[in-house]
Coordinates of C-alpha atoms and ligand atoms in Angstrom, one line a residue:
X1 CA -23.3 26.5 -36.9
X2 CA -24.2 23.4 -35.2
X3 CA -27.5 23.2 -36.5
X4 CA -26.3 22.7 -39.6
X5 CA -24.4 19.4 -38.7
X6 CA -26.7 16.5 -39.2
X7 CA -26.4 15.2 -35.5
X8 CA -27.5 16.3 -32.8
X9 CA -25.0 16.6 -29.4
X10 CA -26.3 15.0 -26.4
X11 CA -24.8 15.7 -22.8
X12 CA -23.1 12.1 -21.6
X13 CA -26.3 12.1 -19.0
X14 CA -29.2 12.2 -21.6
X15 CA -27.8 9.7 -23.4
X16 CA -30.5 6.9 -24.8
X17 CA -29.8 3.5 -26.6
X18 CA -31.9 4.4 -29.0
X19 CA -30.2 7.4 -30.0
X20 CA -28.8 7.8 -33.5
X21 CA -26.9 10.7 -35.2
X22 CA -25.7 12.2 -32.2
X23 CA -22.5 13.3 -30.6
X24 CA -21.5 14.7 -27.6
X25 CA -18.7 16.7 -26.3
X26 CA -16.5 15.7 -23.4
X27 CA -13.1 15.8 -22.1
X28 CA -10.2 12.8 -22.1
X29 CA -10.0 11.8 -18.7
X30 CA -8.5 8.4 -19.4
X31 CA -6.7 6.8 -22.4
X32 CA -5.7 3.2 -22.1
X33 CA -3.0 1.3 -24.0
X34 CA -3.4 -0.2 -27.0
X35 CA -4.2 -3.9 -26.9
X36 CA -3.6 -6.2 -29.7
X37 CA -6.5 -9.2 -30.1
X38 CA -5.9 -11.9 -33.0
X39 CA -9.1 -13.5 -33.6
X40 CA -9.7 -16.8 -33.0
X41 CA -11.8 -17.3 -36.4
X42 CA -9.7 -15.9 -38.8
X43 CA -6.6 -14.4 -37.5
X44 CA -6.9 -10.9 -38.1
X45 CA -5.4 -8.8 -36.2
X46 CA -7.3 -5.6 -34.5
X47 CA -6.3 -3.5 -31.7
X48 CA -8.7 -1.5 -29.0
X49 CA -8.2 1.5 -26.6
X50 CA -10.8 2.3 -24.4
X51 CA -11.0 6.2 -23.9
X52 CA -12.8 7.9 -20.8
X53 CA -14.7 10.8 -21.2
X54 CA -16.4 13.0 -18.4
X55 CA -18.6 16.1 -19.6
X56 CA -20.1 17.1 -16.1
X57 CA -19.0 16.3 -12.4
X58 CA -21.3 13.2 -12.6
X59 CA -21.0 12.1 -15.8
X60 CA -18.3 9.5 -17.1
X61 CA -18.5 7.6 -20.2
X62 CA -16.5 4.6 -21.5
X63 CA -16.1 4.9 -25.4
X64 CA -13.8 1.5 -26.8
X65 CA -12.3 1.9 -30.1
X66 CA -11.4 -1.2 -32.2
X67 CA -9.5 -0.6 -34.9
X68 CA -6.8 -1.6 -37.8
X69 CA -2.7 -0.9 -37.6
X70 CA -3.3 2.2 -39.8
X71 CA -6.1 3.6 -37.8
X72 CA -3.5 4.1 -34.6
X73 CA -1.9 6.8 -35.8
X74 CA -5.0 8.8 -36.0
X75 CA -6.3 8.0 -32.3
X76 CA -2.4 8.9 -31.0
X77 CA -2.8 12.4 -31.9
X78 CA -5.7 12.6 -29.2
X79 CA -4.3 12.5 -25.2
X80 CA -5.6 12.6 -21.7
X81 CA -7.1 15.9 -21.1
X82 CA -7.9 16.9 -24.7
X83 CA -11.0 18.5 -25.3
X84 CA -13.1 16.0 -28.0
X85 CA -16.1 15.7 -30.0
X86 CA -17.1 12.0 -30.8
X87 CA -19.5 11.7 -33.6
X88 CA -21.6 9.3 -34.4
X89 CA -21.0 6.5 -31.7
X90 CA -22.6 3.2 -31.3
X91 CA -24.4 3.6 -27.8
X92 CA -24.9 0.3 -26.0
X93 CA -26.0 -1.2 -23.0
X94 CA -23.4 -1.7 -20.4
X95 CA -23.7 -4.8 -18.6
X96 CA -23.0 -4.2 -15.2
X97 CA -20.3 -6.7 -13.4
X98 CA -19.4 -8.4 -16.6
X99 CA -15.8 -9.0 -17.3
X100 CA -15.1 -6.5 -19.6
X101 CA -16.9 -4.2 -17.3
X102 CA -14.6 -4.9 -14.8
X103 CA -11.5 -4.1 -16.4
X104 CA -13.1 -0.7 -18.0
X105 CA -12.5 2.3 -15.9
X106 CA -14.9 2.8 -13.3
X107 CA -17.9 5.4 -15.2
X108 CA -21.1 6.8 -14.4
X109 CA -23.3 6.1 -17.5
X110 CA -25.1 3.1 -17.9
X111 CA -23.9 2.5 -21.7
X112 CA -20.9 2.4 -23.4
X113 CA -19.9 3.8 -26.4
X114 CA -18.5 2.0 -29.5
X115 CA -17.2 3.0 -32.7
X116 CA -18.6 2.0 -36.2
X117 CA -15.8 1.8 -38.7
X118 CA -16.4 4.3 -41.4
X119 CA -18.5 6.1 -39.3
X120 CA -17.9 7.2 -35.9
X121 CA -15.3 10.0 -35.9
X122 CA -13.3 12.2 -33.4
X123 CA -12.7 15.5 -33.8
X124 CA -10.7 17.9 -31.7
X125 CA -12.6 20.9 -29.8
X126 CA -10.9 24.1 -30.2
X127 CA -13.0 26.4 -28.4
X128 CA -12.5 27.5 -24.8
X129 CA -14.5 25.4 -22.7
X130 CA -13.6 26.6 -19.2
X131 CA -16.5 24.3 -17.7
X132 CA -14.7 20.9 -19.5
X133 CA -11.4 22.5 -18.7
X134 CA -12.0 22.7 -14.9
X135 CA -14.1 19.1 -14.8
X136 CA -10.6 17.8 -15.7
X137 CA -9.2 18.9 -12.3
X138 CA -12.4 17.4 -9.7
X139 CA -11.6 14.0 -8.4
X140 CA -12.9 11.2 -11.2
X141 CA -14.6 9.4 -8.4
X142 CA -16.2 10.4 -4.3
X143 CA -15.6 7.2 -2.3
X144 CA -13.7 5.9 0.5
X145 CA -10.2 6.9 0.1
X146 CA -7.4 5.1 2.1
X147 CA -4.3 6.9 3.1
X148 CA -0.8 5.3 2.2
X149 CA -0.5 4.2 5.8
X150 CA -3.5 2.0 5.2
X151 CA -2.4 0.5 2.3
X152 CA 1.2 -0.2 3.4
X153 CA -0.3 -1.8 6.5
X154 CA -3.3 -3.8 5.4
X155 CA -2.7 -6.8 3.9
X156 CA -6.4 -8.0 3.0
X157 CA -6.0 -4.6 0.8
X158 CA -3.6 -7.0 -1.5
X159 CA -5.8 -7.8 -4.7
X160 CA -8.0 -4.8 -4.4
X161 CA -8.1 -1.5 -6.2
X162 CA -8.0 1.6 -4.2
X163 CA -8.6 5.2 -4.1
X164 CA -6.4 7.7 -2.6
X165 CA -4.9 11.4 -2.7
X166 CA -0.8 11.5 -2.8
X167 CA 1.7 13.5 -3.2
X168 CA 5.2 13.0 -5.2
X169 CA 8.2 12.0 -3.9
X170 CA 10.4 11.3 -6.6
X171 CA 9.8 10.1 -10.4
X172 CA 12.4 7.4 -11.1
X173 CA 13.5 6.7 -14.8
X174 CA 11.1 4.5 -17.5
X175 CA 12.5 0.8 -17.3
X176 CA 12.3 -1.0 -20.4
X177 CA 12.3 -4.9 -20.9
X178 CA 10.7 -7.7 -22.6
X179 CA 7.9 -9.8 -21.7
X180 CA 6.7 -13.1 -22.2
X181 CA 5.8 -13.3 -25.9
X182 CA 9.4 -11.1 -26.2
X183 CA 7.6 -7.7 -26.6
X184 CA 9.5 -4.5 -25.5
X185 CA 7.5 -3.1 -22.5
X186 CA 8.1 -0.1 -20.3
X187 CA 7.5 0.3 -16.5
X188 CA 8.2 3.4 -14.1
X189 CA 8.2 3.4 -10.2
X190 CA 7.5 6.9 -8.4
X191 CA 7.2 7.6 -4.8
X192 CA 4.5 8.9 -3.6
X193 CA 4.0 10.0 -0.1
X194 CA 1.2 12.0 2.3
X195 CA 0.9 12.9 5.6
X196 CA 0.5 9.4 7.3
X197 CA 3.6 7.9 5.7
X198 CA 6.8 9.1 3.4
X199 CA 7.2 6.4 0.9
X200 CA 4.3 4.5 -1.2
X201 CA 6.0 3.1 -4.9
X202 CA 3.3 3.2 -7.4
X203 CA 4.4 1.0 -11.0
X204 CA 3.4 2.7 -14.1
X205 CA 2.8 0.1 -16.7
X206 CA 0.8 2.7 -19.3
X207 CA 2.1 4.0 -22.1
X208 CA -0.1 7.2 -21.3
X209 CA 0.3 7.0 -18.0
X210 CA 4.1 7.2 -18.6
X211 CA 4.1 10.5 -20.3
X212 CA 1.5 11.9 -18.2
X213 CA 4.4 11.1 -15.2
X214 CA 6.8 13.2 -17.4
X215 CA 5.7 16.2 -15.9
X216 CA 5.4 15.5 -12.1
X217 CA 7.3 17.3 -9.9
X218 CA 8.8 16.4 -6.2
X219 CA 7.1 17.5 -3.6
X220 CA 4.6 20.0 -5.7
X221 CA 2.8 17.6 -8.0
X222 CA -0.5 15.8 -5.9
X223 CA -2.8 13.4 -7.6
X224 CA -5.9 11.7 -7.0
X225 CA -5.7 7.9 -8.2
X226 CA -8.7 5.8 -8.8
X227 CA -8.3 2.5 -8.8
X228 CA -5.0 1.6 -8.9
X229 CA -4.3 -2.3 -8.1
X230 CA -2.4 -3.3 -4.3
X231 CA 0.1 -6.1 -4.7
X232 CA 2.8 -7.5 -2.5
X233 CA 6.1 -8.1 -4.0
X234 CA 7.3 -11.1 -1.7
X235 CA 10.8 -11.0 -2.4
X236 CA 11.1 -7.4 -0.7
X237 CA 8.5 -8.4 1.5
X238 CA 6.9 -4.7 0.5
X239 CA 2.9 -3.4 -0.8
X240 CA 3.4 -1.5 -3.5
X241 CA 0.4 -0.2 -5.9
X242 CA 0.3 -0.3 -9.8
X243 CA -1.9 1.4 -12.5
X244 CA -3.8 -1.2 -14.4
X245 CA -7.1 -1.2 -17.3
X246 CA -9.2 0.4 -14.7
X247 CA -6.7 3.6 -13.2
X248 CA -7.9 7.0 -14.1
X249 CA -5.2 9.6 -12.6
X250 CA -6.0 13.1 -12.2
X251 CA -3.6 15.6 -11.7
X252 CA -3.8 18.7 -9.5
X253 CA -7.3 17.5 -8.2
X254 CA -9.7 20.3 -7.1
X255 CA -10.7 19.0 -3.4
X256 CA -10.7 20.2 0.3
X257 CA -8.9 16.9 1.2
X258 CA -5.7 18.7 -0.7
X259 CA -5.1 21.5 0.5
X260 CA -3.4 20.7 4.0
X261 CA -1.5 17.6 1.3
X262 CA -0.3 20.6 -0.6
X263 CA 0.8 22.0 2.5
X264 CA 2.7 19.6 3.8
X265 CA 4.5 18.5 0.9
X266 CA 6.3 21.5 1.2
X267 CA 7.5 21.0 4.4
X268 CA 7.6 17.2 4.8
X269 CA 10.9 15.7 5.9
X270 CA 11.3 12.8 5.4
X271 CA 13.9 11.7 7.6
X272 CA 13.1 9.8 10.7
X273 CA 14.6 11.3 13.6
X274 CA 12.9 15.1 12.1
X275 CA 9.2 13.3 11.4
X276 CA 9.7 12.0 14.8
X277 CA 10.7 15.6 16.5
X278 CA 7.8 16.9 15.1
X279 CA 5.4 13.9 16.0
X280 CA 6.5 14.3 19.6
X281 CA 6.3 18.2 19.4
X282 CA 2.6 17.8 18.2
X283 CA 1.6 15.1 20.5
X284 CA -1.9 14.9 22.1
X285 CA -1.5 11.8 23.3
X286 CA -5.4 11.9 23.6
X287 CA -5.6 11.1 19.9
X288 CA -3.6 8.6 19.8
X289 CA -5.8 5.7 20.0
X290 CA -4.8 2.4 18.6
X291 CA -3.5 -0.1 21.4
X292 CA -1.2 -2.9 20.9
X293 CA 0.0 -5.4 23.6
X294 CA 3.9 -6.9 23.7
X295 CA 3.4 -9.9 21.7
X296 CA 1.5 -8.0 18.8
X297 CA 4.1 -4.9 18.9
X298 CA 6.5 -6.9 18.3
X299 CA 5.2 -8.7 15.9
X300 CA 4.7 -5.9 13.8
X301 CA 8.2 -5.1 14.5
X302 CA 9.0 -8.9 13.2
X303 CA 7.9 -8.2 9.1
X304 CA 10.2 -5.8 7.2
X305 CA 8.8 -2.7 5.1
X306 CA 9.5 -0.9 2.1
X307 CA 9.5 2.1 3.7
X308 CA 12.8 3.1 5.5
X309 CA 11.1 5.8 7.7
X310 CA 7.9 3.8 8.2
X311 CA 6.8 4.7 12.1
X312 CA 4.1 3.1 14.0
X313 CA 2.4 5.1 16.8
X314 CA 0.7 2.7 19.2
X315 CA -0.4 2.6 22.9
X316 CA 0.8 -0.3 25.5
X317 CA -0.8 -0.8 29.1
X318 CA 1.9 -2.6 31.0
X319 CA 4.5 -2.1 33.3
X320 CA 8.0 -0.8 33.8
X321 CA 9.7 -3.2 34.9
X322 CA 13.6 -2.2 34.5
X323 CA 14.9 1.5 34.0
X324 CA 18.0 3.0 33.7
X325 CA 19.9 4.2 36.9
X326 CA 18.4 7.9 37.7
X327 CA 19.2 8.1 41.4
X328 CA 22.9 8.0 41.1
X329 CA 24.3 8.2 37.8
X330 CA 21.7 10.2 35.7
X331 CA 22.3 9.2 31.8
X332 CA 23.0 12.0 30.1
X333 CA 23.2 12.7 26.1
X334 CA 24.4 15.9 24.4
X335 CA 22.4 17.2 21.0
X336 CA 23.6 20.3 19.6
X337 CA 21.5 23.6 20.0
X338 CA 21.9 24.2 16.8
X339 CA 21.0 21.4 14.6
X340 CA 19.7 19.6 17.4
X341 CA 21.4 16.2 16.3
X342 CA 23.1 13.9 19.1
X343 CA 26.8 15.1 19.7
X344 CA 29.6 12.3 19.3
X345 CA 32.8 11.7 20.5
X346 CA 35.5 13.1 18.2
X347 CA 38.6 10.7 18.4
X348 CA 40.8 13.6 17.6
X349 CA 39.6 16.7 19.8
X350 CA 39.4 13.6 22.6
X351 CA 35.6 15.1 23.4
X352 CA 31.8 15.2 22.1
X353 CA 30.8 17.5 19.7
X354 CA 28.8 18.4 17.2
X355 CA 29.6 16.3 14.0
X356 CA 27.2 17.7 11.0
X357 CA 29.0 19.4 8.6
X358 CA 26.2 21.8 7.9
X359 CA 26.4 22.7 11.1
X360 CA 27.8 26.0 12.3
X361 CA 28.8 24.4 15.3
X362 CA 30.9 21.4 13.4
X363 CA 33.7 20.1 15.7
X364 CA 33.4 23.4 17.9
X365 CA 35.9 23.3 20.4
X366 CA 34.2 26.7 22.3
X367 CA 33.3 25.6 25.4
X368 CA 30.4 28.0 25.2
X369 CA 28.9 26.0 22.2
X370 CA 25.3 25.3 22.3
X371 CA 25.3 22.2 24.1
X372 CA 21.6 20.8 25.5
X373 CA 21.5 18.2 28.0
X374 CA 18.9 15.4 27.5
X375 CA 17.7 12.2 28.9
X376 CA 19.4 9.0 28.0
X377 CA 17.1 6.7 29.6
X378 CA 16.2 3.0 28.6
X379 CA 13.6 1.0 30.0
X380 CA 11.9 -2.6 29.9
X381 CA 8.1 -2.8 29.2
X382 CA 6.0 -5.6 30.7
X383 CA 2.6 -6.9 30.1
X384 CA 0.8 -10.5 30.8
X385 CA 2.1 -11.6 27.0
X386 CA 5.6 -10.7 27.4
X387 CA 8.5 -7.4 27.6
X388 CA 9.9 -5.3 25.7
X389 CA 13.8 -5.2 26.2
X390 CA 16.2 -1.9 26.2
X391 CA 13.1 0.4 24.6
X392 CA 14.2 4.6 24.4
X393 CA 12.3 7.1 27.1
X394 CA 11.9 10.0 24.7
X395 CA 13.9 12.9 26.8
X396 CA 10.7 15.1 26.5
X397 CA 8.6 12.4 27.7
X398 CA 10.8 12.3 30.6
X399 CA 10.4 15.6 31.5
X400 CA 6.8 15.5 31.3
X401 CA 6.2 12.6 33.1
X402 CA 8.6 13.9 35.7
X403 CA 7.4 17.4 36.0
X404 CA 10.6 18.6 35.9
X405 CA 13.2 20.1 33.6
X406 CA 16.1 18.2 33.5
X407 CA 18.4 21.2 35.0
X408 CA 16.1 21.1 37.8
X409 CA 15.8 16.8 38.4
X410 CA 19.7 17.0 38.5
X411 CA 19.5 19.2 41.7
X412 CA 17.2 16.8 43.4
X413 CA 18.6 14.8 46.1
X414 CA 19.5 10.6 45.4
X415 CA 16.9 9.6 47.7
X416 CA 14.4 12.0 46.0
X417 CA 15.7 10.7 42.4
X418 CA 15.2 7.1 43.6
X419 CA 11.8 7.7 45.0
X420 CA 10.8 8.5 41.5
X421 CA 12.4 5.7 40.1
X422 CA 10.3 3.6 42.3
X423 CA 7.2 5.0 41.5
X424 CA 8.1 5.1 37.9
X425 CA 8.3 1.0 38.2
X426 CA 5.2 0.4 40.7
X427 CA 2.9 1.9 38.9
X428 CA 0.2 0.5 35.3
X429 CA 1.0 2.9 32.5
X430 CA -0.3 3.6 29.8
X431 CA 2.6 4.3 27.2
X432 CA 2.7 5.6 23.8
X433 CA 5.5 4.2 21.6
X434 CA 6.8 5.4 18.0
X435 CA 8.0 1.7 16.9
X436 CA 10.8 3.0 13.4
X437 CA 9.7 -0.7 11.9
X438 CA 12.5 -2.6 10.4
X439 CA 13.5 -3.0 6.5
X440 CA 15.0 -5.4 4.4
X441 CA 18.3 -4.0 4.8
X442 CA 18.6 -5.8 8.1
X443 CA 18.0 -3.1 10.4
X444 CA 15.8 -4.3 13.4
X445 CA 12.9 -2.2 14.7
X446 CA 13.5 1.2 17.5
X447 CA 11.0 0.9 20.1
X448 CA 10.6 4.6 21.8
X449 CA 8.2 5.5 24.8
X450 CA 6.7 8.9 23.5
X451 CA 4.4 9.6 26.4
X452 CA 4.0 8.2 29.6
X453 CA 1.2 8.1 31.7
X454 CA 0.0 6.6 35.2
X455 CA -3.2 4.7 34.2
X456 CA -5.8 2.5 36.7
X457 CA -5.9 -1.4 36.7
X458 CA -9.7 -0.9 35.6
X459 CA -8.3 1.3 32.6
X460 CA -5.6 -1.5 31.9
X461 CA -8.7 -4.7 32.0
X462 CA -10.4 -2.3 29.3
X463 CA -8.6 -0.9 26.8
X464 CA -5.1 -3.9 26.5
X465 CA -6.2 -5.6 23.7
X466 CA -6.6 -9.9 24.6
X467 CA -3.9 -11.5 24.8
X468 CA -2.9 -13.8 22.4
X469 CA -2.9 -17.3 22.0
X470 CA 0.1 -19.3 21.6
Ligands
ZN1 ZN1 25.1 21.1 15.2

């Protein structure tokens, strides 16, 4: 019956400034807060809410509603993935860079849409559209997204706003308190996480955005966020990101990037010593291609982070230059076979065991319990800008290096062990590390030699990064 209607619907792409009468049909993709502007002139008090609509994968729109106190109501009733029809709009010009531009969500369209009081109207859609419907789901922007590792480790990312695919961790409860001019606002934190690191907090401050979180689940819910703001929250010496005027989140996003995410979010565990397991389990040491030298390892492992699982995965090219005794007294640990963690001494039983509670094996006294023998080695690492002291040689990295099985290095002769010991100490290595970086509740960083590997003096000169000046 449209062409009975006396406008004429446009599609957000054939849009012209000198268009009047028209309307188009789109769906919400963003709803901001509303604002409350006094004028300067006269005092009168108006608010505006900028709402972003997307009617084709290319095509986003800002539309920015000023309004009275009793014209609220009506806009409330319309939320982020509604279906709309905006009549009548006053199309104009967007000037590109300007400051309101710059705190609008980031669109396609060169104009932007205004209302006309007494004019411009929104109605609901009640068709099916199945074409807005899925548009809702693709990714409001294509760019260069960052991972949460990035973010939590760049600093010169503080300031910006970023793009990036995440998964949920955990939706914490809506925080309310008053601001400056003693107005009740509302904040929530969640967790987000993905496969380069388990905890990112992301600060809600939008009303819509708030409810929209209502409905995210741990560990199945993923979402793409546009431009969300990195800050750095001094006193807990942590990055965190927060929504702001600009952030458009879309939930469930249609893209390749997510499937493995959705994969893994299942699975992730996000305890240390398991995301470790299965780092060194997957290693290709190949890949691993970022290269530190002492004095920058450790100062990485000098500035605290938010995350309490946060693991750094970093080449050295130094030396060993101290190891644990392996020609007469081999040090030995116990893990359970079971639930693989490291036995301890029970005072009572007056001997190691297994002491998870989950365990089948808890306090097992059998002396046929699944016991596995592994490498307790420590070691210093040298280079020209200093050592590392006490550092863990990861018992599979052992073996490796080794060749052996540790059964079978325990059958070997002293002098045989201590040969191996020397050669382990004479020679340039190139070693992987997983560094567990320290956080704010005092603990200090875990250094941990994941792969070890003779290297030449020529491939030490190339890839050890300079050293650096006191
Ligand atoms: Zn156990």
């Amino acid at each position: 019956m449209s062409a009975h209607k006396p406008w004429k619907r446009v599609p957000i792409g054939g849009l012209q400034s000198t268009m009047h009468d028209i309307s188009i049909v789109a769906v919400i993709i963003g709803k901001t807060e509303y604002r409350k502007v006094v004028s300067k002139s006269d005092g009168a008090v108006k608010y505006v809410c900028t709402l972003t609509l997307r009617d084709s994968p290319h095509d986003i729109v800002n539309y920015t509603v000023w309004m009275e106190r009793e014209a609220l109501e009506l806009l409330s009733s319309f939320k982020i993935g509604n279906i709309i029809e905006l009549i009548n709009p006053r199309i104009i010009q967007r000037d590109f860079g300007s400051t309101r531009d710059n705190y609008q969500p980031s669109s396609t369209s060169q104009f932007n849409l205004m209302n006309v009081e007494g004019r411009t109207r929104i109605v609901e859609v009640n068709e099916d559209n199945y074409e807005l419907q899925s548009i809702f789901y693709q990714p409001s922007k294509s760019s260069n997204y960052l991972n949460v590792m990035d973010i939590l480790k760049c600093r010169q990312l503080v300031g910006r706003f970023v793009d990036l695919f995440v998964g949920v961790r955990s939706v914490g409860p809506v925080k309310s308190f008053l601001n400056k001019e003693g107005e009740e606002r509302r904040v929530r934190d969640v967790k987000l996480f993905d496969e380069t690191a388990s905890c990112l907090v992301f600060k809600i401050w939008d009303e819509n955005l708030i409810a929209m979180s209502d409905s995210w689940e741990p560990r199945v819910t993923i979402l793409f966020l546009a431009d969300v703001k990195v800050s750095f929250d001094e006193w807990r010496c942590s990055t965190f990101i927060s929504s702001s005027s600009k952030t458009i989140i879309t939930e469930e996003p249609v893209s390749d990037i997510v499937d493995s995410l959705r994969g893994y979010c299942q699975v992730a565990n996000f305890s240390t010593s398991s995301r470790l397991d299965s780092i060194v389990a997957n290693l290709v040491p190949e890949t691993i291609t970022q290269v530190h030298n002492v004095y920058s390892l450790n100062l990485e492992a000098e500035s605290p982070v938010q995350d309490k699982d946060a693991l750094l995965i970093s080449n050295i090219y130094g030396y060993i230059t101290r190891i644990s005794d392996i020609d007469e007294h081999v040090p030995i640990s116990l893990r359970c076979g079971y639930c693989s963690q490291l036995y301890k001494s029970d005072q009572e039983l007056g001997f190691q065991c297994c002491q998870n509670m989950d365990c089948r094996e808890y306090r097992s006294e059998t002396p046929e319990k699944h016991a596995i023998k592994q490498f307790n080695i420590k070691l210093d690492i040298t280079d020209e800008t200093g050592t590392l002291i006490a550092c863990n040689f990861r018992h599979e990295a052992v073996e490796r290096y080794l060749g052996t099985k540790i059964d079978n290095f325990l059958k070997l002769s002293e002098v045989t062990r201590k040969d191996l010991k020397w050669e382990l100490l004479m020679a340039p290595m190139r070693l992987t590390m997983a560094v567990l970086l320290p956080t704010l509740d005092k603990r200090s960083a875990v250094f941990t030699v994941i792969h070890a590997q003779e290297t030449s003096l020529q491939e030490i000169c190339a890839k050890m990064p300079n050293p650096v000046p006191i």
